[in-house]
Coordinates of C-alpha atoms (C1' of nucleotides) in Angstrom, one line a residue:
Chain A
M1 CA 15.5 -37.8 24.8
N2 CA 12.9 -35.2 25.0
S3 CA 13.2 -34.2 21.4
N4 CA 10.4 -31.7 21.7
V5 CA 12.4 -29.3 23.9
T6 CA 14.9 -27.0 22.2
P7 CA 17.9 -26.1 24.3
I8 CA 18.1 -22.6 25.6
R9 CA 21.1 -21.5 23.5
K10 CA 19.3 -22.7 20.4
Q11 CA 16.1 -21.0 21.4
N12 CA 18.0 -17.8 21.8
K13 CA 19.4 -18.1 18.4
R14 CA 16.0 -18.8 16.9
R15 CA 14.4 -15.8 18.7
E16 CA 17.3 -13.6 17.7
N17 CA 17.1 -14.5 14.1
E18 CA 13.3 -14.3 14.0
L19 CA 13.5 -10.9 15.5
V20 CA 16.0 -9.6 13.0
I21 CA 14.0 -11.0 10.1
L22 CA 10.7 -9.6 11.5
Q23 CA 12.3 -6.1 11.9
A24 CA 13.7 -6.3 8.4
A25 CA 10.4 -7.5 7.0
E26 CA 8.4 -4.7 8.7
K27 CA 10.7 -2.1 7.2
V28 CA 10.6 -3.6 3.7
F29 CA 6.8 -4.3 3.7
A30 CA 6.3 -0.7 4.9
E31 CA 8.4 0.7 2.1
A32 CA 7.3 -1.5 -0.8
G33 CA 3.9 -3.0 0.2
F34 CA 3.3 -6.7 0.2
G35 CA 3.4 -7.1 -3.5
G36 CA 6.4 -4.9 -4.0
A37 CA 8.4 -6.5 -1.2
T38 CA 10.7 -9.4 -2.1
M39 CA 12.0 -12.1 0.1
Q40 CA 15.5 -11.4 -1.3
L41 CA 15.4 -7.8 -0.2
I42 CA 14.1 -8.8 3.3
A43 CA 17.0 -11.3 3.5
D44 CA 19.5 -8.7 2.5
V45 CA 18.2 -6.2 5.0
A46 CA 18.3 -8.9 7.7
G47 CA 21.8 -9.8 6.6
L48 CA 20.9 -13.5 6.0
P49 CA 20.7 -15.7 2.9
K50 CA 17.3 -16.0 1.5
A51 CA 17.1 -19.7 2.2
N52 CA 17.7 -19.0 5.8
V53 CA 14.7 -16.6 6.0
H54 CA 12.6 -19.4 4.5
Y55 CA 13.9 -21.7 7.2
Y56 CA 12.3 -19.6 9.9
F57 CA 9.3 -18.4 7.9
S58 CA 8.2 -20.9 5.3
T59 CA 6.2 -18.5 3.1
K60 CA 6.1 -14.8 2.4
E61 CA 2.5 -14.7 3.6
E62 CA 3.4 -16.3 6.9
L63 CA 6.1 -13.7 7.5
Y64 CA 3.8 -10.9 6.6
R65 CA 1.1 -12.2 8.9
Q66 CA 3.5 -12.3 11.8
V67 CA 4.5 -8.7 11.1
V68 CA 0.9 -7.5 11.0
S69 CA 0.1 -9.5 14.1
N70 CA 2.9 -7.9 16.1
I71 CA 1.8 -4.4 15.0
F72 CA -1.8 -5.2 16.1
E73 CA -0.6 -6.2 19.5
V74 CA 1.5 -3.1 20.0
W75 CA -1.5 -1.1 18.9
L76 CA -3.9 -2.7 21.3
A77 CA -1.5 -2.7 24.2
A78 CA -1.0 1.1 23.9
A79 CA -4.7 1.5 24.4
G80 CA -4.8 0.4 27.9
T81 CA -4.7 4.0 29.0
F82 CA -8.3 4.2 28.1
E83 CA -9.7 1.9 30.7
A84 CA -7.9 3.1 33.7
A85 CA -8.9 6.7 33.2
S86 CA -11.4 8.5 35.4
G87 CA -12.8 10.6 32.6
P88 CA -12.4 11.7 29.0
A89 CA -9.8 14.5 29.7
E90 CA -7.4 12.0 31.1
G91 CA -8.5 8.9 29.1
I92 CA -8.7 10.4 25.7
G93 CA -5.8 12.7 26.2
A94 CA -3.5 9.9 27.2
Y95 CA -4.8 7.8 24.4
I96 CA -4.0 10.5 21.9
D97 CA -0.5 10.9 23.4
A98 CA 0.1 7.1 23.2
K99 CA -1.0 6.9 19.6
M100 CA 1.1 9.9 18.6
E101 CA 4.1 8.2 20.3
I102 CA 3.5 5.0 18.3
S103 CA 3.4 7.0 15.1
R104 CA 6.7 8.5 16.1
T105 CA 8.5 5.4 17.2
H106 CA 6.8 2.8 15.1
P107 CA 6.0 4.4 11.7
A108 CA 6.8 1.3 9.7
G109 CA 4.3 -0.8 11.6
S110 CA 1.6 1.8 11.2
K111 CA 2.2 1.8 7.4
V112 CA 2.1 -1.9 7.1
W113 CA -1.2 -1.9 9.0
A114 CA -2.6 0.9 6.8
S115 CA -1.5 -0.9 3.7
E116 CA -3.1 -4.2 4.8
V117 CA -6.4 -2.6 5.6
M118 CA -6.4 -0.4 2.4
H119 CA -6.1 -3.6 0.3
G120 CA -9.1 -5.1 2.0
A121 CA -7.3 -6.9 4.9
P122 CA -6.9 -10.1 2.9
I123 CA -4.6 -11.5 5.6
I124 CA -5.9 -10.3 8.9
Q125 CA -9.6 -10.0 8.3
D126 CA -10.3 -12.4 11.2
Y127 CA -8.4 -10.0 13.5
L128 CA -10.6 -7.1 12.4
E129 CA -13.8 -9.1 12.9
T130 CA -12.9 -10.5 16.3
K131 CA -10.4 -8.5 18.3
L132 CA -10.8 -5.1 16.8
V133 CA -14.6 -5.2 16.9
A134 CA -14.6 -6.3 20.5
W135 CA -12.1 -3.6 21.5
T136 CA -14.0 -0.9 19.7
N137 CA -17.3 -1.8 21.2
G138 CA -15.8 -1.8 24.6
R139 CA -14.4 1.7 24.2
I140 CA -17.7 2.9 22.8
D141 CA -19.3 1.7 26.0
V142 CA -16.8 3.7 28.1
I143 CA -17.3 6.8 26.0
N144 CA -21.1 6.5 26.4
T145 CA -20.8 6.3 30.1
W146 CA -18.8 9.5 30.0
I147 CA -21.4 11.2 27.9
A148 CA -24.2 10.0 30.2
A149 CA -22.3 11.4 33.2
G150 CA -22.1 14.8 31.4
L151 CA -18.3 14.7 31.2
M152 CA -18.3 15.4 27.5
D153 CA -20.6 16.4 24.6
P154 CA -22.9 13.7 23.1
V155 CA -20.8 13.0 20.1
S156 CA -20.8 9.7 18.2
P157 CA -18.3 7.6 20.0
R158 CA -17.6 5.6 16.9
H159 CA -16.7 8.6 14.7
L160 CA -14.7 10.1 17.6
L161 CA -12.6 6.9 17.6
Y162 CA -12.1 7.1 13.9
L163 CA -11.1 10.7 14.2
I164 CA -8.5 9.9 16.8
W165 CA -7.1 6.9 14.9
S166 CA -6.9 8.8 11.6
S167 CA -5.4 12.0 13.0
T168 CA -2.7 10.3 15.0
Q169 CA -1.8 7.6 12.5
H170 CA -1.6 10.3 9.8
Y171 CA 1.7 11.4 11.3
A172 CA 3.2 7.9 10.6
D173 CA 1.4 6.9 7.4
F174 CA 1.8 10.3 5.7
G175 CA 5.1 11.1 7.4
H176 CA 6.8 11.6 4.0
Q177 CA 4.2 14.1 2.9
I178 CA 4.4 16.0 6.2
Q179 CA 8.2 16.1 6.0
T180 CA 8.0 17.4 2.5
L181 CA 5.7 20.1 3.6
N182 CA 8.0 20.8 6.6
T183 CA 10.7 22.3 4.3
G184 CA 11.9 18.7 3.6
T185 CA 13.4 18.1 7.0
P186 CA 12.2 15.6 9.6
L187 CA 10.0 16.8 12.5
T188 CA 12.0 17.9 15.5
D189 CA 11.1 17.3 19.1
D190 CA 9.4 20.6 19.2
D191 CA 7.5 19.8 16.0
W192 CA 6.2 16.6 17.5
Q193 CA 5.3 18.4 20.7
A194 CA 3.3 21.0 18.7
A195 CA 1.6 18.3 16.7
K196 CA 0.6 16.4 19.8
T197 CA -0.7 19.6 21.4
A198 CA -2.7 20.7 18.4
V199 CA -4.4 17.4 17.9
K200 CA -5.2 17.1 21.6
Q201 CA -6.4 20.7 21.9
I202 CA -8.8 20.5 18.9
I203 CA -10.2 17.1 19.7
L204 CA -10.7 17.6 23.4
K205 CA -12.2 21.0 23.0
G206 CA -14.3 19.7 20.1
I207 CA -16.0 17.1 22.3
G208 CA -16.6 19.6 25.1
V209 CA -13.9 18.5 27.5
K210 CA -12.2 21.1 29.6
T211 CA -8.5 20.8 29.9
Chain B
M1 CA -1.3 15.0 -46.0
N2 CA -1.2 16.2 -42.5
S3 CA 0.0 13.0 -41.0
N4 CA 0.4 14.6 -37.6
V5 CA -3.3 15.0 -37.0
T6 CA -5.4 12.1 -35.9
P7 CA -8.9 12.0 -37.3
I8 CA -11.8 12.7 -34.9
R9 CA -13.3 9.2 -34.9
K10 CA -9.9 7.8 -34.1
Q11 CA -9.3 10.3 -31.4
N12 CA -12.5 9.4 -29.8
K13 CA -11.5 5.7 -29.9
R14 CA -8.2 6.6 -28.3
R15 CA -9.8 8.7 -25.6
E16 CA -12.4 6.1 -24.9
N17 CA -9.9 3.3 -24.5
E18 CA -7.5 5.4 -22.5
L19 CA -10.3 6.3 -20.1
V20 CA -11.4 2.7 -19.7
I21 CA -7.8 1.6 -19.0
L22 CA -7.3 4.5 -16.6
Q23 CA -10.4 3.6 -14.6
A24 CA -9.5 -0.1 -14.5
A25 CA -6.0 0.8 -13.5
E26 CA -7.1 3.1 -10.7
K27 CA -9.3 0.3 -9.3
V28 CA -6.6 -2.4 -9.6
F29 CA -3.8 -0.2 -8.2
A30 CA -6.1 0.8 -5.3
E31 CA -6.8 -2.8 -4.5
A32 CA -3.4 -4.3 -4.9
G33 CA -0.9 -1.5 -4.7
F34 CA 1.7 -0.8 -7.4
G35 CA 3.7 -3.9 -6.8
G36 CA 0.7 -6.2 -6.4
A37 CA -1.1 -4.9 -9.5
T38 CA -0.5 -6.7 -12.8
M39 CA -0.9 -5.4 -16.3
Q40 CA -2.8 -8.6 -17.1
L41 CA -5.4 -7.9 -14.4
I42 CA -5.8 -4.3 -15.4
A43 CA -6.3 -5.5 -19.0
D44 CA -8.9 -8.0 -17.9
V45 CA -10.8 -5.4 -15.9
A46 CA -10.7 -3.0 -18.8
G47 CA -11.9 -5.8 -21.1
L48 CA -8.9 -5.6 -23.4
P49 CA -6.0 -7.8 -24.4
K50 CA -2.8 -7.0 -22.4
A51 CA -0.9 -6.0 -25.6
N52 CA -3.6 -3.5 -26.3
V53 CA -3.1 -1.8 -22.9
H54 CA 0.6 -1.6 -23.7
Y55 CA -0.2 0.1 -27.0
Y56 CA -1.8 3.0 -25.1
F57 CA 0.5 3.1 -22.1
S58 CA 3.9 1.7 -22.9
T59 CA 5.0 0.9 -19.3
K60 CA 3.3 0.1 -16.0
E61 CA 4.9 3.1 -14.4
E62 CA 3.6 5.5 -17.1
L63 CA 0.1 4.2 -16.6
Y64 CA 0.5 4.6 -12.8
R65 CA 1.8 8.1 -13.1
Q66 CA -1.2 9.1 -15.1
V67 CA -3.6 7.6 -12.5
V68 CA -1.9 9.4 -9.7
S69 CA -1.8 12.7 -11.6
N70 CA -5.5 12.5 -12.3
I71 CA -6.2 12.0 -8.6
F72 CA -4.1 14.9 -7.6
E73 CA -6.1 17.2 -10.0
V74 CA -9.4 16.1 -8.5
W75 CA -8.0 16.6 -5.1
L76 CA -6.8 20.1 -5.7
A77 CA -9.9 21.2 -7.6
A78 CA -12.2 20.2 -4.8
A79 CA -10.4 22.6 -2.5
G80 CA -11.6 25.7 -4.2
T81 CA -14.3 26.0 -1.5
F82 CA -11.7 27.3 0.8
E83 CA -10.8 30.6 -0.9
A84 CA -14.3 31.9 -1.6
A85 CA -15.5 31.6 2.0
S86 CA -16.0 34.6 4.2
G87 CA -14.9 32.8 7.3
P88 CA -13.9 29.5 8.9
A89 CA -17.4 28.3 9.6
E90 CA -18.3 28.4 6.0
G91 CA -14.8 27.8 4.5
I92 CA -13.7 24.9 6.7
G93 CA -17.1 23.4 6.9
A94 CA -17.5 23.3 3.1
Y95 CA -14.0 22.0 2.8
I96 CA -14.7 19.1 5.1
D97 CA -17.9 18.4 3.2
A98 CA -16.1 18.4 -0.1
K99 CA -13.4 16.1 1.2
M100 CA -15.9 13.7 2.7
E101 CA -17.7 13.6 -0.6
I102 CA -14.5 12.7 -2.4
S103 CA -13.9 9.9 0.1
R104 CA -17.3 8.6 -0.7
T105 CA -17.3 8.9 -4.5
H106 CA -13.6 8.5 -5.2
P107 CA -12.3 6.0 -2.7
A108 CA -10.0 4.2 -5.1
G109 CA -8.3 7.4 -6.0
S110 CA -7.7 8.3 -2.4
K111 CA -6.2 4.9 -1.7
V112 CA -3.8 5.1 -4.6
W113 CA -2.7 8.5 -3.4
A114 CA -2.2 7.2 0.1
S115 CA -0.3 4.2 -1.1
E116 CA 1.9 6.4 -3.2
V117 CA 2.7 8.8 -0.4
M118 CA 3.2 6.0 2.2
H119 CA 5.9 4.5 0.0
G120 CA 7.8 7.7 -0.2
A121 CA 6.1 9.3 -3.2
P122 CA 8.6 7.8 -5.6
I123 CA 6.6 8.8 -8.6
I124 CA 5.0 12.2 -7.8
Q125 CA 7.5 13.7 -5.4
D126 CA 7.8 16.8 -7.7
Y127 CA 4.0 17.4 -7.3
L128 CA 4.4 17.4 -3.5
E129 CA 7.3 19.8 -3.5
T130 CA 5.7 22.3 -5.9
K131 CA 1.9 22.2 -6.1
L132 CA 1.1 20.8 -2.7
V133 CA 3.5 23.0 -0.9
A134 CA 2.1 26.1 -2.6
W135 CA -1.5 25.2 -2.0
T136 CA -0.8 24.4 1.7
N137 CA 1.0 27.6 2.3
G138 CA -1.8 29.6 0.7
R139 CA -4.4 28.0 3.0
I140 CA -2.2 28.6 6.0
D141 CA -2.2 32.3 5.2
V142 CA -6.0 32.3 4.9
I143 CA -6.4 30.5 8.2
N144 CA -4.0 32.9 9.9
T145 CA -6.1 35.9 8.7
W146 CA -9.1 34.3 10.3
I147 CA -7.2 33.8 13.5
A148 CA -6.0 37.4 13.4
A149 CA -9.6 38.5 12.9
G150 CA -10.7 36.6 16.0
L151 CA -12.9 34.3 14.0
M152 CA -11.4 31.2 15.4
D153 CA -9.0 30.0 18.1
P154 CA -5.2 30.4 17.5
V155 CA -4.5 26.8 16.5
S156 CA -1.6 25.7 14.3
P157 CA -3.0 26.0 10.8
R158 CA -0.7 23.4 9.5
H159 CA -1.8 20.8 12.0
L160 CA -5.4 21.7 11.5
L161 CA -5.1 21.0 7.8
Y162 CA -3.5 17.6 8.6
L163 CA -6.3 16.9 10.9
I164 CA -8.9 17.6 8.2
W165 CA -7.1 15.6 5.6
S166 CA -6.6 12.6 7.8
S167 CA -10.0 12.5 9.3
T168 CA -11.8 12.8 5.9
Q169 CA -9.6 10.6 3.9
H170 CA -9.8 8.0 6.6
Y171 CA -13.3 7.1 5.4
A172 CA -11.9 6.2 2.0
D173 CA -8.5 4.7 2.8
F174 CA -9.8 2.7 5.8
G175 CA -13.2 2.1 4.3
H176 CA -12.9 -1.6 4.6
Q177 CA -12.1 -1.4 8.3
I178 CA -15.0 0.9 8.9
Q179 CA -17.3 -1.4 7.1
T180 CA -16.1 -4.3 9.1
L181 CA -16.8 -2.4 12.3
N182 CA -20.2 -1.4 10.9
T183 CA -21.5 -4.9 11.2
G184 CA -19.9 -5.8 7.9
T185 CA -22.2 -3.8 5.8
P186 CA -21.4 -0.6 3.7
L187 CA -22.3 2.7 5.1
T188 CA -25.8 4.0 4.3
D189 CA -26.7 7.5 3.4
D190 CA -27.5 8.1 7.0
D191 CA -24.2 6.7 8.1
W192 CA -22.4 9.0 5.8
Q193 CA -24.4 11.9 7.0
A194 CA -23.6 11.1 10.6
A195 CA -20.0 10.8 9.8
K196 CA -19.9 14.1 8.1
T197 CA -21.8 15.8 10.9
A198 CA -19.5 14.3 13.6
V199 CA -16.3 15.3 11.9
K200 CA -17.5 18.8 11.2
Q201 CA -19.0 19.2 14.7
I202 CA -15.8 18.2 16.5
I203 CA -13.4 20.0 14.4
L204 CA -15.3 23.3 14.2
K205 CA -16.0 23.4 17.9
G206 CA -12.5 22.3 18.5
I207 CA -11.1 25.4 16.8
G208 CA -13.6 27.7 18.5
V209 CA -16.0 28.3 15.6
K210 CA -19.6 28.7 16.4
T211 CA -21.9 26.8 14.0
Chain C
dA1 C1' 33.3 -40.1 21.4
dG2 C1' 29.2 -40.9 18.8
dC3 C1' 24.7 -39.7 17.9
dC4 C1' 20.9 -36.6 17.2
dT5 C1' 18.7 -32.3 16.4
dT6 C1' 18.8 -27.9 14.8
dC7 C1' 20.7 -24.5 11.7
dC8 C1' 22.8 -22.8 7.4
dT9 C1' 23.2 -22.1 2.4
dG10 C1' 24.3 -22.4 -2.7
dA11 C1' 22.2 -24.2 -6.4
dC12 C1' 18.1 -25.0 -8.6
dC13 C1' 13.1 -25.0 -10.4
dA14 C1' 8.5 -23.7 -11.9
dT15 C1' 5.8 -19.8 -12.4
dT16 C1' 4.7 -15.2 -13.3
dC17 C1' 5.4 -10.7 -14.9
dG18 C1' 6.5 -6.6 -17.8
dG19 C1' 7.3 -5.9 -22.1
dT20 C1' 8.1 -7.0 -27.4
dC21 C1' 6.9 -8.1 -32.0
dA22 C1' 5.1 -9.3 -36.3
dA23 C1' 1.2 -9.8 -38.8
dG24 C1' -3.2 -8.6 -39.8
dA25 C1' -7.8 -5.8 -39.3
dA26 C1' -9.9 -1.3 -39.4
dT27 C1' -10.1 3.3 -40.7
dT28 C1' -8.7 7.5 -42.9
dT29 C1' -6.5 10.0 -46.7
dT30 C1' -5.1 10.6 -51.4
Chain D
dA1 C1' -9.0 1.9 -55.4
dA2 C1' -4.9 2.0 -53.3
dA3 C1' -1.8 3.8 -50.2
dA4 C1' -1.0 5.2 -45.5
dT5 C1' -1.9 5.3 -40.8
dT6 C1' -3.7 3.6 -36.7
dC7 C1' -5.4 -0.1 -33.9
dT8 C1' -5.6 -5.0 -32.4
dT9 C1' -3.9 -9.3 -30.7
dG10 C1' -1.8 -14.1 -30.0
dA11 C1' 2.5 -15.7 -29.3
dC12 C1' 6.7 -15.2 -27.4
dC13 C1' 10.9 -13.8 -24.3
dG14 C1' 14.2 -12.5 -20.7
dA15 C1' 14.2 -11.4 -16.0
dA16 C1' 12.7 -11.8 -11.5
dT17 C1' 10.4 -14.1 -7.8
dG18 C1' 8.7 -17.4 -4.3
dG19 C1' 9.9 -21.5 -2.8
dT20 C1' 12.6 -26.3 -2.6
dC21 C1' 16.2 -29.3 -1.5
dA22 C1' 20.3 -31.8 -0.5
dG23 C1' 24.2 -31.8 1.9
dG24 C1' 27.0 -30.0 5.3
dA25 C1' 28.2 -27.2 9.7
dA26 C1' 27.3 -26.3 14.5
dG27 C1' 25.7 -27.4 18.8
dG28 C1' 23.7 -30.4 22.4
dC29 C1' 22.9 -35.0 24.7
dT30 C1' 24.1 -39.7 26.4

DNA sequence: AGCCTTCCTGACCATTCGGTCAAGAATTTT
DNA sequence: AAAATTCTTGACCGAATGGTCAGGAAGGCT
């Protein structure tokens, strides 16, 4: 009886395979774009037959949507630093740190997101219109209170957010270009530290926050 | 005689058609990515039969390479502002202005470039390694002289350039996201002005340049 | 054990895509 | 005028792709 409940072992198997497929898909989508990615290649990277991938994700678009959704969640979660902060030095500084860390540890996800948005967000437009709009407006309010309290210069909160997003995500999305300019070798720990420091230093000083 | 020389009228026809095709291709590649773009759609946008497109550009990759090359030239040309400047206030300020203007007038090109780099620059890696490296190192030298002359803070020139590139190109590459956050309507002249002002204000102040 | 649900997979299909080709139209050269 | 060159285009082709399906394997339930 109870045909609606899947046993635990089976559930684990399902979760495991879904995870393997999602990770493979994120990588392939990031490298080839939605149009360039093939289900066959995703299956190969995941180490499964193509038909098995279709068993868990019936269409390419559904799989892609899952990938983008996951990225969006990671993205939003890492922004919690903002709210708890007592002022811009701590709040924005920690936010930049968190976003730089995502660019370093999650570059494929960032690329998929960028690719999706660049192509007009055909799949996740609803996310943009609801969740992202709400989140953005909330942070704009926070920044405005900081400005009103004289904790930072009266800069446009909206464009400040864009500046933070772009400068931090650049290290993921354009990682290949950065590596090429870095004598062709990947950034070291020190390189990443220098990048983080430079971005924070310029932006924080640029908005009149003492560090 | 002289079978190697194409007559003027024919040459014009060739140039005209190549231009139409290149513009159509830039738009389609920007919207769909290399993999998602189809020769049929490019032909439709150009208003020509597909076979005619293949007459001028034998393969999809050749057409794509042409598009990316053109963008790269525009990109480099617009950076001349840097050299002629007497100091960072003028040089970097004008550079940011120029890059913002390209983002506004040439968004498709910026997207194609971003897409190409994000996927590992499979087509124009040689451009990165030669021209871009040379250009970047040249500007780093200029910035270092400004720092040595006490005209600006001792920030990492390399990361400053990345910050400028990312923040300005963001308005092209993520234009759709920005429009969605801007109550769904395109940026007005005033919006663009505000964006330009905010970016310049934060970056220039951030590197210790008085405006 | 016997039954049921879930999982796995090779073979297959319809569609689409990049690219070809041959035949003709247009234009230039002789 | 006629020969030569360039341009145009519908029809076509092989290859690749997203997706299907039937039949069987594996695991869980009574």
